[in-house]
Short mmCIF file of N, CA and C in Angstrom, two decimals:
data_model
loop_
_atom_site.label_atom_id
_atom_site.label_comp_id
_atom_site.label_asym_id
_atom_site.label_seq_id
_atom_site.Cartn_x
_atom_site.Cartn_y
_atom_site.Cartn_z
N MET A 1 -12.22 3.56 -10.01
CA MET A 1 -12.70 3.42 -8.67
C MET A 1 -12.23 4.64 -7.88
N GLY A 2 -13.09 5.21 -7.04
CA GLY A 2 -12.72 6.38 -6.27
C GLY A 2 -13.34 6.33 -4.89
N ASP A 3 -12.94 7.28 -4.04
CA ASP A 3 -13.55 7.37 -2.72
C ASP A 3 -14.18 8.74 -2.55
N SER A 4 -14.68 9.03 -1.35
CA SER A 4 -15.40 10.28 -1.13
C SER A 4 -14.51 11.51 -1.24
N THR A 5 -13.19 11.35 -1.15
CA THR A 5 -12.28 12.48 -1.29
C THR A 5 -11.82 12.67 -2.72
N GLY A 6 -12.29 11.83 -3.63
CA GLY A 6 -11.93 11.96 -5.03
C GLY A 6 -10.65 11.25 -5.42
N HIS A 7 -10.01 10.54 -4.47
CA HIS A 7 -8.79 9.81 -4.78
C HIS A 7 -9.12 8.48 -5.44
N LYS A 8 -8.33 8.10 -6.40
CA LYS A 8 -8.51 6.80 -7.04
C LYS A 8 -7.69 5.76 -6.29
N HIS A 9 -8.29 4.57 -6.12
CA HIS A 9 -7.57 3.47 -5.49
C HIS A 9 -6.75 2.77 -6.56
N LYS A 10 -5.48 2.55 -6.28
CA LYS A 10 -4.63 1.86 -7.24
C LYS A 10 -4.31 0.47 -6.70
N HIS A 11 -4.27 -0.48 -7.59
CA HIS A 11 -3.94 -1.85 -7.23
C HIS A 11 -2.67 -2.23 -7.99
N LEU A 12 -1.70 -2.78 -7.28
CA LEU A 12 -0.46 -3.25 -7.88
C LEU A 12 -0.52 -4.76 -7.91
N GLU A 13 -0.24 -5.35 -9.08
CA GLU A 13 -0.27 -6.80 -9.22
C GLU A 13 1.11 -7.33 -9.51
N LEU A 14 1.46 -8.46 -8.87
CA LEU A 14 2.73 -9.13 -9.09
C LEU A 14 2.46 -10.59 -9.40
N THR A 15 3.16 -11.15 -10.39
CA THR A 15 3.05 -12.57 -10.69
C THR A 15 4.04 -13.31 -9.80
N LEU A 16 3.58 -14.38 -9.16
CA LEU A 16 4.39 -15.10 -8.19
C LEU A 16 4.85 -16.45 -8.72
N ALA A 17 6.01 -16.89 -8.25
CA ALA A 17 6.50 -18.22 -8.58
C ALA A 17 5.88 -19.25 -7.65
N ALA A 18 5.73 -18.91 -6.37
CA ALA A 18 5.14 -19.83 -5.40
C ALA A 18 4.69 -19.07 -4.16
N VAL A 19 3.69 -19.64 -3.48
CA VAL A 19 3.20 -19.12 -2.22
C VAL A 19 3.15 -20.29 -1.26
N SER A 20 3.75 -20.15 -0.09
CA SER A 20 3.74 -21.22 0.90
C SER A 20 3.27 -20.68 2.24
N GLU A 21 2.48 -21.48 2.93
CA GLU A 21 2.04 -21.15 4.28
C GLU A 21 2.75 -22.10 5.21
N LEU A 22 3.64 -21.58 6.05
CA LEU A 22 4.50 -22.42 6.87
C LEU A 22 3.75 -23.18 7.96
N SER A 23 2.63 -22.66 8.43
CA SER A 23 1.91 -23.31 9.52
C SER A 23 1.09 -24.51 9.06
N SER A 24 1.06 -24.76 7.76
CA SER A 24 0.33 -25.91 7.24
C SER A 24 1.10 -26.50 6.07
N SER A 25 0.58 -27.54 5.51
CA SER A 25 1.25 -28.17 4.38
C SER A 25 0.78 -27.61 3.05
N SER A 26 -0.04 -26.55 3.09
CA SER A 26 -0.58 -26.00 1.85
C SER A 26 0.46 -25.18 1.11
N SER A 27 0.44 -25.28 -0.19
CA SER A 27 1.35 -24.53 -1.05
C SER A 27 0.67 -24.33 -2.39
N VAL A 28 0.87 -23.17 -2.97
CA VAL A 28 0.31 -22.86 -4.28
C VAL A 28 1.47 -22.51 -5.19
N SER A 29 1.54 -23.16 -6.35
CA SER A 29 2.63 -22.90 -7.28
C SER A 29 2.08 -22.39 -8.59
N SER A 30 2.81 -21.49 -9.22
CA SER A 30 2.36 -20.99 -10.51
C SER A 30 2.95 -21.79 -11.66
N SER A 31 3.48 -22.98 -11.36
CA SER A 31 4.00 -23.81 -12.43
C SER A 31 2.86 -24.37 -13.29
N SER A 32 1.63 -24.27 -12.77
CA SER A 32 0.48 -24.68 -13.58
C SER A 32 0.26 -23.64 -14.67
N SER A 33 -0.72 -23.85 -15.51
CA SER A 33 -0.95 -22.95 -16.64
C SER A 33 -1.46 -21.58 -16.20
N THR A 34 -2.05 -21.49 -15.01
CA THR A 34 -2.57 -20.21 -14.52
C THR A 34 -1.66 -19.68 -13.42
N PRO A 35 -1.03 -18.51 -13.62
CA PRO A 35 -0.11 -17.99 -12.60
C PRO A 35 -0.84 -17.47 -11.37
N VAL A 36 -0.13 -17.46 -10.25
CA VAL A 36 -0.65 -16.87 -9.02
C VAL A 36 -0.32 -15.38 -9.05
N ILE A 37 -1.31 -14.56 -8.73
CA ILE A 37 -1.14 -13.11 -8.75
C ILE A 37 -1.33 -12.58 -7.33
N ALA A 38 -0.40 -11.74 -6.87
CA ALA A 38 -0.55 -11.05 -5.58
C ALA A 38 -1.00 -9.63 -5.89
N ARG A 39 -2.06 -9.20 -5.24
CA ARG A 39 -2.57 -7.85 -5.45
C ARG A 39 -2.48 -7.05 -4.16
N PHE A 40 -1.74 -5.95 -4.22
CA PHE A 40 -1.70 -5.01 -3.11
C PHE A 40 -2.91 -4.10 -3.27
N SER A 41 -3.66 -3.90 -2.20
CA SER A 41 -4.82 -3.02 -2.28
C SER A 41 -5.06 -2.35 -0.93
N ALA A 42 -5.82 -1.29 -0.96
CA ALA A 42 -6.19 -0.57 0.26
C ALA A 42 -7.69 -0.31 0.20
N ASP A 43 -8.47 -1.30 0.53
CA ASP A 43 -9.92 -1.17 0.53
C ASP A 43 -10.39 -0.86 1.94
N ASP A 44 -11.29 0.08 2.08
CA ASP A 44 -11.83 0.50 3.37
C ASP A 44 -10.73 0.91 4.34
N GLY A 45 -9.64 1.48 3.83
CA GLY A 45 -8.55 1.96 4.67
C GLY A 45 -7.62 0.90 5.20
N VAL A 46 -7.80 -0.36 4.78
CA VAL A 46 -6.95 -1.45 5.25
C VAL A 46 -6.06 -1.91 4.11
N ALA A 47 -4.74 -1.76 4.29
CA ALA A 47 -3.79 -2.22 3.27
C ALA A 47 -3.68 -3.74 3.37
N ALA A 48 -3.83 -4.41 2.23
CA ALA A 48 -3.83 -5.87 2.24
C ALA A 48 -3.11 -6.41 1.01
N LEU A 49 -2.69 -7.65 1.13
CA LEU A 49 -2.09 -8.40 0.03
C LEU A 49 -2.99 -9.61 -0.18
N ARG A 50 -3.60 -9.70 -1.36
CA ARG A 50 -4.54 -10.78 -1.65
C ARG A 50 -4.00 -11.61 -2.80
N PHE A 51 -4.23 -12.91 -2.75
CA PHE A 51 -3.70 -13.83 -3.74
C PHE A 51 -4.83 -14.39 -4.59
N HIS A 52 -4.61 -14.41 -5.90
CA HIS A 52 -5.59 -14.90 -6.86
C HIS A 52 -4.90 -15.85 -7.84
N GLN A 53 -5.63 -16.82 -8.33
CA GLN A 53 -5.16 -17.67 -9.41
C GLN A 53 -6.25 -17.63 -10.47
N GLY A 54 -5.92 -17.00 -11.59
CA GLY A 54 -6.93 -16.71 -12.59
C GLY A 54 -7.90 -15.70 -12.00
N SER A 55 -9.19 -15.95 -12.10
CA SER A 55 -10.18 -15.05 -11.51
C SER A 55 -10.60 -15.51 -10.11
N GLU A 56 -10.00 -16.59 -9.62
CA GLU A 56 -10.37 -17.16 -8.33
C GLU A 56 -9.50 -16.61 -7.20
N PHE A 57 -10.14 -16.14 -6.13
CA PHE A 57 -9.44 -15.73 -4.92
C PHE A 57 -8.98 -16.98 -4.19
N ILE A 58 -7.73 -17.02 -3.74
CA ILE A 58 -7.22 -18.18 -3.00
C ILE A 58 -7.62 -17.99 -1.54
N ASP A 59 -8.60 -18.75 -1.10
CA ASP A 59 -9.14 -18.63 0.25
C ASP A 59 -8.06 -18.91 1.29
N GLY A 60 -8.01 -18.07 2.31
CA GLY A 60 -7.06 -18.27 3.39
C GLY A 60 -5.74 -17.58 3.20
N LEU A 61 -5.49 -17.01 2.02
CA LEU A 61 -4.24 -16.30 1.77
C LEU A 61 -4.52 -14.82 1.56
N ASN A 62 -4.89 -14.16 2.62
CA ASN A 62 -5.15 -12.73 2.61
C ASN A 62 -4.32 -12.13 3.74
N VAL A 63 -3.40 -11.22 3.43
CA VAL A 63 -2.44 -10.71 4.40
C VAL A 63 -2.75 -9.25 4.73
N ASP A 64 -2.97 -8.96 6.01
CA ASP A 64 -3.15 -7.59 6.49
C ASP A 64 -1.76 -6.97 6.61
N LEU A 65 -1.45 -6.00 5.77
CA LEU A 65 -0.11 -5.42 5.75
C LEU A 65 0.17 -4.55 6.98
N GLY A 66 -0.86 -4.17 7.71
CA GLY A 66 -0.67 -3.40 8.93
C GLY A 66 -0.05 -4.22 10.05
N THR A 67 -0.20 -5.54 9.98
CA THR A 67 0.34 -6.42 11.02
C THR A 67 1.37 -7.38 10.46
N SER A 68 1.89 -7.11 9.28
CA SER A 68 2.85 -7.99 8.61
C SER A 68 4.16 -7.26 8.34
N GLN A 69 5.17 -8.03 8.00
CA GLN A 69 6.46 -7.47 7.62
C GLN A 69 6.83 -7.98 6.24
N LEU A 70 7.30 -7.07 5.36
CA LEU A 70 7.77 -7.43 4.03
C LEU A 70 9.27 -7.21 3.97
N PHE A 71 10.00 -8.20 3.45
CA PHE A 71 11.44 -8.11 3.31
C PHE A 71 11.82 -8.32 1.85
N LYS A 72 12.64 -7.44 1.31
CA LYS A 72 13.14 -7.60 -0.05
C LYS A 72 14.40 -8.46 0.01
N LEU A 73 14.36 -9.63 -0.61
CA LEU A 73 15.49 -10.55 -0.60
C LEU A 73 16.41 -10.34 -1.79
N GLY A 74 15.88 -9.79 -2.85
CA GLY A 74 16.64 -9.55 -4.07
C GLY A 74 15.76 -8.80 -5.04
N PRO A 75 16.25 -8.58 -6.26
CA PRO A 75 15.47 -7.81 -7.23
C PRO A 75 14.15 -8.48 -7.62
N LEU A 76 14.06 -9.79 -7.49
CA LEU A 76 12.83 -10.50 -7.88
C LEU A 76 12.23 -11.33 -6.75
N GLN A 77 12.79 -11.22 -5.54
CA GLN A 77 12.30 -12.04 -4.45
C GLN A 77 11.99 -11.20 -3.22
N SER A 78 10.85 -11.51 -2.60
CA SER A 78 10.44 -10.86 -1.36
C SER A 78 9.89 -11.92 -0.42
N LEU A 79 9.90 -11.60 0.86
CA LEU A 79 9.37 -12.48 1.88
C LEU A 79 8.37 -11.70 2.71
N CYS A 80 7.20 -12.28 2.93
CA CYS A 80 6.17 -11.65 3.75
C CYS A 80 5.98 -12.51 5.00
N VAL A 81 6.09 -11.89 6.18
CA VAL A 81 5.90 -12.58 7.44
C VAL A 81 4.64 -12.02 8.08
N SER A 82 3.69 -12.92 8.35
CA SER A 82 2.41 -12.50 8.89
C SER A 82 1.90 -13.55 9.87
N GLU A 83 1.32 -13.09 10.97
CA GLU A 83 0.73 -14.01 11.93
C GLU A 83 -0.70 -14.29 11.52
N SER A 84 -1.08 -15.55 11.54
CA SER A 84 -2.43 -15.94 11.16
C SER A 84 -3.44 -15.42 12.16
N ALA A 85 -4.59 -14.98 11.67
CA ALA A 85 -5.65 -14.45 12.53
C ALA A 85 -6.28 -15.54 13.38
N ASP A 86 -6.18 -16.80 12.94
CA ASP A 86 -6.80 -17.88 13.69
C ASP A 86 -5.81 -18.62 14.58
N THR A 87 -4.67 -17.99 14.90
CA THR A 87 -3.69 -18.60 15.78
C THR A 87 -4.27 -18.69 17.19
N ASN A 88 -4.18 -19.87 17.79
CA ASN A 88 -4.68 -20.05 19.15
C ASN A 88 -3.68 -19.49 20.15
N ARG A 89 -4.16 -18.69 21.09
CA ARG A 89 -3.30 -18.11 22.13
C ARG A 89 -3.89 -18.46 23.48
N GLU A 90 -3.00 -18.70 24.43
CA GLU A 90 -3.45 -18.99 25.80
C GLU A 90 -3.02 -17.89 26.73
#
């Protein structure tokens, strides 16, 4: 895959133990037979973290890294803090 400047887009994949969304009761665990994969990508100039299980995209778990914070908790653990795009504001 390339762009008009000839650069190739690289995707980094990480296998996850669990993904939780704090604003709801939804949680995805890789304890099932198909692991959850997080893919870092930069499509159309937007850096994002997308979650997949097998070949299926997990709807609602797409993180814009431009508006998020990533924290390294240890050699195998990280925390991503992101505000939901559908958050109601007054």
